[in-house]
Amino acid sequence: MTTEEIRVRGTVQGVGFRPTVYRIAKACGLCGEVCNDGQGVLIRVSGSEAALEAFVQRLQQECPPLARIHELTRKRYEQELTFDDFIIASSVSNAVSTEIAPDAATCAQCQAEIFDPFSRWYRYPFTNCTHCGPRLSIIRGIPYDRKTTSMAAFAMCSNCKQEYKDVTNRRFHAQPIACHVCGPAATLERADGQPITASMFSMLDDVDAVCTLLQKGEIVAIKGLGGIHLACDATQETAVQKLRQRKHRYHKPFALMARDITIIEKYCTLTTREKELLESPAAPIVLLERRGVGSGETDTSLSPLSPLSPLSPLSPLSPLSPLSPLSPLSPSSPPLASSVAPGQKTLGFMLPYTPLHHLILKRMNRPIVLTSGNLSDEPQCIDNDEARSKLGSIADYFLLHNREIVNRVDDSVVRVVGDKVQTIRRARGYAPAPINLPPGFENAPQVLAMGGELKNTFCLLQHGQAIVSQHLGDLENAAAFQAYQDTLNLYLNLFQHQPEALAVDLHPEYLSTKLGKELAANHQYRQLLHIQHHHAHIAACMIENDIPLNSPPVLGIALDGLGYGEDGTLWGGEFLLADYRSFKRLATFKPIAMIGGIKAIKEPWRNTYAQLISAFSWKDLTNKYRDLEFLSFLQQKPLDLLNQMIEKRINSPLTSSVGRLFDAVAAAIGICRQESSYEGQAAIEMEALIDTGSLNNHEKIFIYPFEFKNLDSIYFIDTHPMWQALLDDLQQHISQPIIAARFHQSLASSITEMVKTLCQENVINQVALTGGVFQNSILLDLVTQQLQRLEINVLTHSLVPPNDGGLSLGQAAIASARLMG
């Protein structure tokens, strides 16, 4: 008889791991116990050596769906075990080094139960089990037990308690277990405070009534898993426009939710990989290629004679309606409202990921808009009273519930580029699952990295893993910055993180940098490390591609809006030879003035003028291109004042930003010329113009030339010849899509040529593509293919975003590497 102590680390709490241990131990004839503690799961077990070997092998093979084993260690247990059976013991509180599971979409079994009239979970909006449901969004502390979650407020009824204690039941120790009798409840309210009477609806319950309201064209605020959303029927132009006007979100695309894949396929083309992402436990928003505007069918679903018209005697609001509350709508597919995603060729779709969403959409045969419930630029509302206060002027109705959302968690956003998943926003379903660090980081010191200013995340590095927070938004908004601080404090407590050092961005005015300096001073951390923005982007890409600590440098190409450079200027088009500890700047784009500073981000024409006046004299431009409509547009601007601002560097910092170059080209061809209403709008809409098939038609693609210049051992990419060719195209009335395609192809070719030049002077075997500009799938695909043809290994992002959402991971890696020497 052999007795062992087996330690399992990873995502092993709250995911049905202990019942699995119990089941396998019983099957193998073993005695002992299993419990949760701060490090994960601890097993003490006794039996024959053969039985123990079979037990460990099966444990790894039969791991529960949401569990992830990162480490399993075994050692002899010298003390005597007095068990004559195998049991599940109570949790032990000690030093924390375990993982918190991300929130998970409703599993197939729970989904079946909420639509089964004979189930006690029939139509219960908060049904869950160990395979699905809330995790991060409700947790206050570790170990993950009911008393450390917002479910502590709900005492289990006898039936739920029986299932909770039944080791053979899939709800064994499912901490959020609840039912109609004992759990949270959803209630419908009018935004104007007037009562809702039973005569208003012929629906089954408040949740089902939401579907009718959406069909009527109403806007409903819905409290979900990690926040409150605003919803409306995505096929009703009036409803979508009303939501845009009330929310002051005039152009940015809305996210969509549809009942099932079949409905999504009516509006978008899906690959197998995209379907897998939509149906995964993470259930992210997936950016999909749209089939066109709607499905081409006539929209009759809301005509005056339609059963859905509120004026009709057959309206679902009428008790005379033959439309059963659970019957589907007409099988026709009305086109989406044109204002759902203006100027886009992709749509962001997700599937229902809670029972609440499944119940609302049961009889909805078309998509709904489901966008964050917040005022412009503020964090998503999570509190009922906050929602009533802030969203009362936007929503017509509220569907709220009484389970507290402890942690705000936005919807994740991903897309498939080539055959690889690219994460654009990492939040629900993915965070805070840890990222294992590459070889060499096993004994890395604990580091707290504060992230950037936009699309912020922070990162805790400990125990050879990086824990990157969920997306926290733009810190320039006061409410977002407060939410950032609250979430940071929560993570530090949850993971009992005690950093030896803090890492911050080099930019002195970032709020995250200022807070990092303040924390370092108050807590007397050993070191505060300032990390260059683009070096952090590259390091993040290296980490997720498992590049070992002491590997040779890679060539990192970091293209973005801007980041603070080591020389005090704003960088954004960088070619850096980098390892985890240091970098050398080999090449960049020629710096151009950002006229008006931040105004240049919001008014793209400023970037066009700055580019043109840097490449040509205004006299030459007007002589040669006087007939161009764009020059007439610029002549209406205060050019003398702008020239003085450039000459005297008055609020016009130089930047090598490729993001601003995209803005300049877009404005020149008439896209978002006067103003962009959200970050990256001009570049995104220009990308959407391109017929990707034309990129392979070499007869149509004429490459705009770029010029390379070497100054002080750094190459500069000069856009002057590119602009001359582009203006010639405009003069010849070449169409927007062709010019957009030529620019993308030309930029990709210039990047590739620069890599070839740098490879002749440096030992380069791997190239990392990073920064927000590489969210452009066309540019990313073109550069990747061209570099691969040169037999260069290309590193791209998948686990974290290429934008500033991945910055904190890179900061933590660089700080850790420098501390280890």
CSV table of N, CA and C in Angstrom, one decimal, residues 672-764:
chain,number,residue,atom,x,y,z
A,672,CYS,N,-13.9,60.1,-43.6
A,672,CYS,CA,-13.8,60.8,-42.3
A,672,CYS,C,-12.9,62.0,-42.4
A,673,ARG,N,-13.0,62.7,-43.4
A,673,ARG,CA,-12.0,63.8,-43.7
A,673,ARG,C,-12.1,64.9,-42.6
A,674,GLN,N,-13.3,65.3,-42.2
A,674,GLN,CA,-13.4,66.4,-41.3
A,674,GLN,C,-13.2,65.9,-39.8
A,675,GLU,N,-13.8,64.7,-39.6
A,675,GLU,CA,-13.8,64.3,-38.2
A,675,GLU,C,-14.0,62.7,-38.1
A,676,SER,N,-13.3,62.2,-37.1
A,676,SER,CA,-13.5,60.8,-36.7
A,676,SER,C,-14.3,60.8,-35.4
A,677,SER,N,-15.3,59.9,-35.3
A,677,SER,CA,-16.1,59.9,-34.0
A,677,SER,C,-15.6,58.9,-33.1
A,678,TYR,N,-14.7,58.0,-33.5
A,678,TYR,CA,-14.1,57.0,-32.6
A,678,TYR,C,-12.7,56.6,-33.1
A,679,GLU,N,-11.9,56.1,-32.2
A,679,GLU,CA,-10.5,55.8,-32.5
A,679,GLU,C,-10.4,54.8,-33.7
A,680,GLY,N,-9.6,55.2,-34.7
A,680,GLY,CA,-9.4,54.3,-35.8
A,680,GLY,C,-10.5,54.2,-36.9
A,681,GLN,N,-11.5,55.1,-36.8
A,681,GLN,CA,-12.6,55.0,-37.7
A,681,GLN,C,-12.2,55.2,-39.1
A,682,ALA,N,-11.3,56.1,-39.4
A,682,ALA,CA,-10.9,56.4,-40.8
A,682,ALA,C,-10.2,55.2,-41.4
A,683,ALA,N,-9.3,54.6,-40.6
A,683,ALA,CA,-8.5,53.4,-41.1
A,683,ALA,C,-9.4,52.2,-41.3
A,684,ILE,N,-10.3,52.0,-40.4
A,684,ILE,CA,-11.2,50.9,-40.4
A,684,ILE,C,-12.1,51.0,-41.7
A,685,GLU,N,-12.7,52.2,-41.9
A,685,GLU,CA,-13.6,52.3,-43.0
A,685,GLU,C,-12.8,52.3,-44.4
A,686,MET,N,-11.5,52.7,-44.4
A,686,MET,CA,-10.7,52.6,-45.6
A,686,MET,C,-10.4,51.1,-45.9
A,687,GLU,N,-10.1,50.3,-44.8
A,687,GLU,CA,-9.9,48.9,-45.0
A,687,GLU,C,-11.1,48.2,-45.6
A,688,ALA,N,-12.3,48.7,-45.1
A,688,ALA,CA,-13.6,48.0,-45.5
A,688,ALA,C,-13.9,48.2,-47.0
A,689,LEU,N,-13.3,49.2,-47.6
A,689,LEU,CA,-13.5,49.5,-49.0
A,689,LEU,C,-12.9,48.5,-49.9
A,690,ILE,N,-11.9,47.8,-49.4
A,690,ILE,CA,-11.0,47.0,-50.3
A,690,ILE,C,-11.7,45.6,-50.7
A,691,ASP,N,-11.7,45.3,-51.9
A,691,ASP,CA,-12.0,44.0,-52.4
A,691,ASP,C,-10.7,43.2,-52.3
A,692,THR,N,-10.7,42.2,-51.3
A,692,THR,CA,-9.5,41.5,-51.0
A,692,THR,C,-9.0,40.7,-52.2
A,693,GLY,N,-10.0,40.3,-53.1
A,693,GLY,CA,-9.6,39.6,-54.3
A,693,GLY,C,-8.7,40.4,-55.2
A,694,SER,N,-8.9,41.8,-55.2
A,694,SER,CA,-8.1,42.6,-56.1
A,694,SER,C,-6.7,42.7,-55.7
A,695,LEU,N,-6.4,42.3,-54.4
A,695,LEU,CA,-5.0,42.4,-53.9
A,695,LEU,C,-4.1,41.3,-54.6
A,696,ASN,N,-4.8,40.3,-55.1
A,696,ASN,CA,-4.0,39.3,-55.9
A,696,ASN,C,-4.0,39.5,-57.4
A,697,ASN,N,-4.7,40.6,-57.8
A,697,ASN,CA,-4.7,40.9,-59.2
A,697,ASN,C,-3.6,41.9,-59.5
A,698,HIS,N,-2.5,41.5,-59.9
A,698,HIS,CA,-1.3,42.4,-60.1
A,698,HIS,C,-1.5,43.4,-61.2
A,699,GLU,N,-2.5,43.2,-62.1
A,699,GLU,CA,-2.7,44.2,-63.1
A,699,GLU,C,-3.3,45.4,-62.5
A,700,LYS,N,-4.1,45.3,-61.5
A,700,LYS,CA,-4.8,46.4,-60.9
A,700,LYS,C,-4.0,47.1,-59.8
A,701,ILE,N,-3.0,46.3,-59.2
A,701,ILE,CA,-2.2,46.8,-58.1
A,701,ILE,C,-1.0,47.5,-58.6
A,702,PHE,N,-0.9,48.8,-58.5
A,702,PHE,CA,0.3,49.6,-58.8
A,702,PHE,C,0.9,50.0,-57.4
A,703,ILE,N,2.1,49.7,-57.2
A,703,ILE,CA,2.8,49.9,-55.9
A,703,ILE,C,3.2,51.4,-55.8
A,704,TYR,N,2.7,52.1,-54.8
A,704,TYR,CA,3.2,53.4,-54.6
A,704,TYR,C,4.6,53.3,-53.9
A,705,PRO,N,5.5,54.1,-54.4
A,705,PRO,CA,6.9,53.9,-53.9
A,705,PRO,C,7.1,54.7,-52.6
A,706,PHE,N,7.9,54.1,-51.7
A,706,PHE,CA,8.4,54.8,-50.5
A,706,PHE,C,9.9,54.9,-50.6
A,707,GLU,N,10.5,55.9,-50.0
A,707,GLU,CA,11.9,56.1,-50.1
A,707,GLU,C,12.6,55.8,-48.7
A,708,PHE,N,13.7,55.1,-48.7
A,708,PHE,CA,14.5,54.8,-47.5
A,708,PHE,C,15.7,55.8,-47.4
A,709,LYS,N,15.8,56.4,-46.3
A,709,LYS,CA,17.0,57.3,-46.0
A,709,LYS,C,17.7,56.8,-44.7
A,710,ASN,N,19.0,56.9,-44.7
A,710,ASN,CA,19.8,56.5,-43.5
A,710,ASN,C,20.4,57.8,-42.9
A,711,LEU,N,20.0,58.0,-41.6
A,711,LEU,CA,20.5,59.2,-40.9
A,711,LEU,C,20.9,58.7,-39.5
A,712,ASP,N,22.2,58.9,-39.2
A,712,ASP,CA,22.7,58.6,-37.8
A,712,ASP,C,22.4,57.1,-37.5
A,713,SER,N,22.7,56.2,-38.5
A,713,SER,CA,22.5,54.8,-38.4
A,713,SER,C,21.1,54.3,-38.2
A,714,ILE,N,20.2,55.2,-38.4
A,714,ILE,CA,18.7,54.8,-38.4
A,714,ILE,C,18.1,55.0,-39.8
A,715,TYR,N,17.4,54.0,-40.3
A,715,TYR,CA,16.7,54.2,-41.5
A,715,TYR,C,15.4,54.9,-41.3
A,716,PHE,N,15.0,55.8,-42.2
A,716,PHE,CA,13.8,56.5,-42.2
A,716,PHE,C,13.0,56.2,-43.4
A,717,ILE,N,11.7,55.8,-43.3
A,717,ILE,CA,10.8,55.6,-44.4
A,717,ILE,C,10.1,56.9,-44.7
A,718,ASP,N,10.4,57.4,-45.9
A,718,ASP,CA,9.9,58.7,-46.3
A,718,ASP,C,8.7,58.5,-47.2
A,719,THR,N,7.6,59.1,-46.9
A,719,THR,CA,6.3,58.9,-47.7
A,719,THR,C,6.2,59.8,-48.9
A,720,HIS,N,7.1,60.7,-49.1
A,720,HIS,CA,7.0,61.7,-50.2
A,720,HIS,C,6.7,61.1,-51.6
A,721,PRO,N,7.4,60.1,-52.0
A,721,PRO,CA,7.0,59.5,-53.4
A,721,PRO,C,5.7,58.8,-53.4
A,722,MET,N,5.3,58.3,-52.2
A,722,MET,CA,4.0,57.6,-52.1
A,722,MET,C,2.9,58.7,-52.3
A,723,TRP,N,3.0,59.8,-51.7
A,723,TRP,CA,2.0,60.9,-51.8
A,723,TRP,C,1.9,61.4,-53.3
A,724,GLN,N,3.0,61.5,-53.9
A,724,GLN,CA,3.0,62.0,-55.3
A,724,GLN,C,2.2,61.0,-56.2
A,725,ALA,N,2.5,59.7,-56.0
A,725,ALA,CA,1.7,58.7,-56.8
A,725,ALA,C,0.2,58.7,-56.5
A,726,LEU,N,-0.1,58.9,-55.2
A,726,LEU,CA,-1.4,58.8,-54.7
A,726,LEU,C,-2.2,60.1,-55.3
A,727,LEU,N,-1.6,61.2,-55.2
A,727,LEU,CA,-2.2,62.4,-55.7
A,727,LEU,C,-2.5,62.3,-57.3
A,728,ASP,N,-1.5,61.7,-57.9
A,728,ASP,CA,-1.7,61.5,-59.4
A,728,ASP,C,-2.9,60.6,-59.6
A,729,ASP,N,-3.1,59.6,-58.8
A,729,ASP,CA,-4.3,58.7,-58.9
A,729,ASP,C,-5.6,59.5,-58.7
A,730,LEU,N,-5.5,60.4,-57.7
A,730,LEU,CA,-6.7,61.2,-57.4
A,730,LEU,C,-7.0,62.1,-58.6
A,731,GLN,N,-6.0,62.6,-59.2
A,731,GLN,CA,-6.1,63.5,-60.4
A,731,GLN,C,-6.7,62.8,-61.6
A,732,GLN,N,-6.4,61.5,-61.6
A,732,GLN,CA,-6.9,60.7,-62.7
A,732,GLN,C,-8.3,60.0,-62.3
A,733,HIS,N,-8.8,60.4,-61.2
A,733,HIS,CA,-10.2,59.9,-60.8
A,733,HIS,C,-10.2,58.4,-60.5
A,734,ILE,N,-9.1,57.9,-60.1
A,734,ILE,CA,-9.0,56.5,-59.7
A,734,ILE,C,-9.9,56.3,-58.4
A,735,SER,N,-10.7,55.2,-58.4
A,735,SER,CA,-11.7,55.1,-57.3
A,735,SER,C,-11.1,54.9,-55.9
A,736,GLN,N,-11.9,55.2,-54.9
A,736,GLN,CA,-11.5,55.0,-53.5
A,736,GLN,C,-11.0,53.6,-53.3
A,737,PRO,N,-11.8,52.6,-53.6
A,737,PRO,CA,-11.3,51.2,-53.3
A,737,PRO,C,-10.0,50.8,-53.9
A,738,ILE,N,-9.7,51.3,-55.1
A,738,ILE,CA,-8.4,51.0,-55.8
A,738,ILE,C,-7.3,51.7,-55.1
A,739,ILE,N,-7.5,53.0,-54.7
A,739,ILE,CA,-6.4,53.7,-54.0
A,739,ILE,C,-6.2,53.1,-52.7
A,740,ALA,N,-7.2,52.7,-52.0
A,740,ALA,CA,-7.1,52.1,-50.7
A,740,ALA,C,-6.3,50.8,-50.8
A,741,ALA,N,-6.6,50.0,-51.8
A,741,ALA,CA,-5.9,48.7,-52.0
A,741,ALA,C,-4.5,49.0,-52.3
A,742,ARG,N,-4.2,49.9,-53.2
A,742,ARG,CA,-2.8,50.2,-53.6
A,742,ARG,C,-2.0,50.7,-52.3
A,743,PHE,N,-2.6,51.5,-51.5
A,743,PHE,CA,-1.9,52.0,-50.3
A,743,PHE,C,-1.6,50.8,-49.4
A,744,HIS,N,-2.5,49.9,-49.1
A,744,HIS,CA,-2.3,48.8,-48.3
A,744,HIS,C,-1.1,47.9,-48.8
A,745,GLN,N,-1.3,47.6,-50.1
A,745,GLN,CA,-0.3,46.8,-50.8
A,745,GLN,C,1.1,47.4,-50.7
A,746,SER,N,1.1,48.7,-51.0
A,746,SER,CA,2.4,49.5,-51.0
A,746,SER,C,3.0,49.6,-49.6
A,747,LEU,N,2.2,49.8,-48.6
A,747,LEU,CA,2.8,49.9,-47.3
A,747,LEU,C,3.3,48.5,-46.9
A,748,ALA,N,2.6,47.4,-47.2
A,748,ALA,CA,3.1,46.1,-46.9
A,748,ALA,C,4.4,45.8,-47.6
A,749,SER,N,4.5,46.2,-48.8
A,749,SER,CA,5.8,46.0,-49.6
A,749,SER,C,6.9,46.8,-49.0
A,750,SER,N,6.6,48.1,-48.6
A,750,SER,CA,7.7,48.9,-48.0
A,750,SER,C,8.2,48.3,-46.7
A,751,ILE,N,7.3,47.7,-45.9
A,751,ILE,CA,7.7,47.1,-44.7
A,751,ILE,C,8.6,45.9,-45.0
A,752,THR,N,8.2,45.1,-46.0
A,752,THR,CA,9.0,43.9,-46.3
A,752,THR,C,10.3,44.3,-46.9
A,753,GLU,N,10.4,45.3,-47.7
A,753,GLU,CA,11.7,45.8,-48.2
A,753,GLU,C,12.6,46.3,-47.1
A,754,MET,N,12.0,47.0,-46.1
A,754,MET,CA,12.8,47.4,-45.0
A,754,MET,C,13.4,46.2,-44.2
A,755,VAL,N,12.6,45.2,-44.0
A,755,VAL,CA,13.0,44.0,-43.3
A,755,VAL,C,14.2,43.4,-44.1
A,756,LYS,N,14.0,43.3,-45.4
A,756,LYS,CA,15.1,42.8,-46.3
A,756,LYS,C,16.4,43.6,-46.1
A,757,THR,N,16.3,44.9,-46.0
A,757,THR,CA,17.4,45.8,-45.9
A,757,THR,C,18.1,45.5,-44.5
A,758,LEU,N,17.3,45.4,-43.5
A,758,LEU,CA,17.8,45.2,-42.1
A,758,LEU,C,18.4,43.9,-41.9
A,759,CYS,N,17.9,42.9,-42.6
A,759,CYS,CA,18.4,41.5,-42.6
A,759,CYS,C,19.8,41.4,-43.1
A,760,GLN,N,20.1,42.3,-44.1
A,760,GLN,CA,21.5,42.3,-44.7
A,760,GLN,C,22.5,42.9,-43.7
A,761,GLU,N,22.1,43.6,-42.7
A,761,GLU,CA,23.0,44.2,-41.7
A,761,GLU,C,22.9,43.6,-40.3
A,762,ASN,N,21.9,42.8,-40.1
A,762,ASN,CA,21.7,42.2,-38.7
A,762,ASN,C,21.3,40.8,-38.8
A,763,VAL,N,21.6,40.0,-37.8
A,763,VAL,CA,21.2,38.6,-37.7
A,763,VAL,C,19.7,38.6,-37.3
A,764,ILE,N,18.8,38.3,-38.2
A,764,ILE,CA,17.4,38.3,-37.9
A,764,ILE,C,16.8,37.1,-38.4
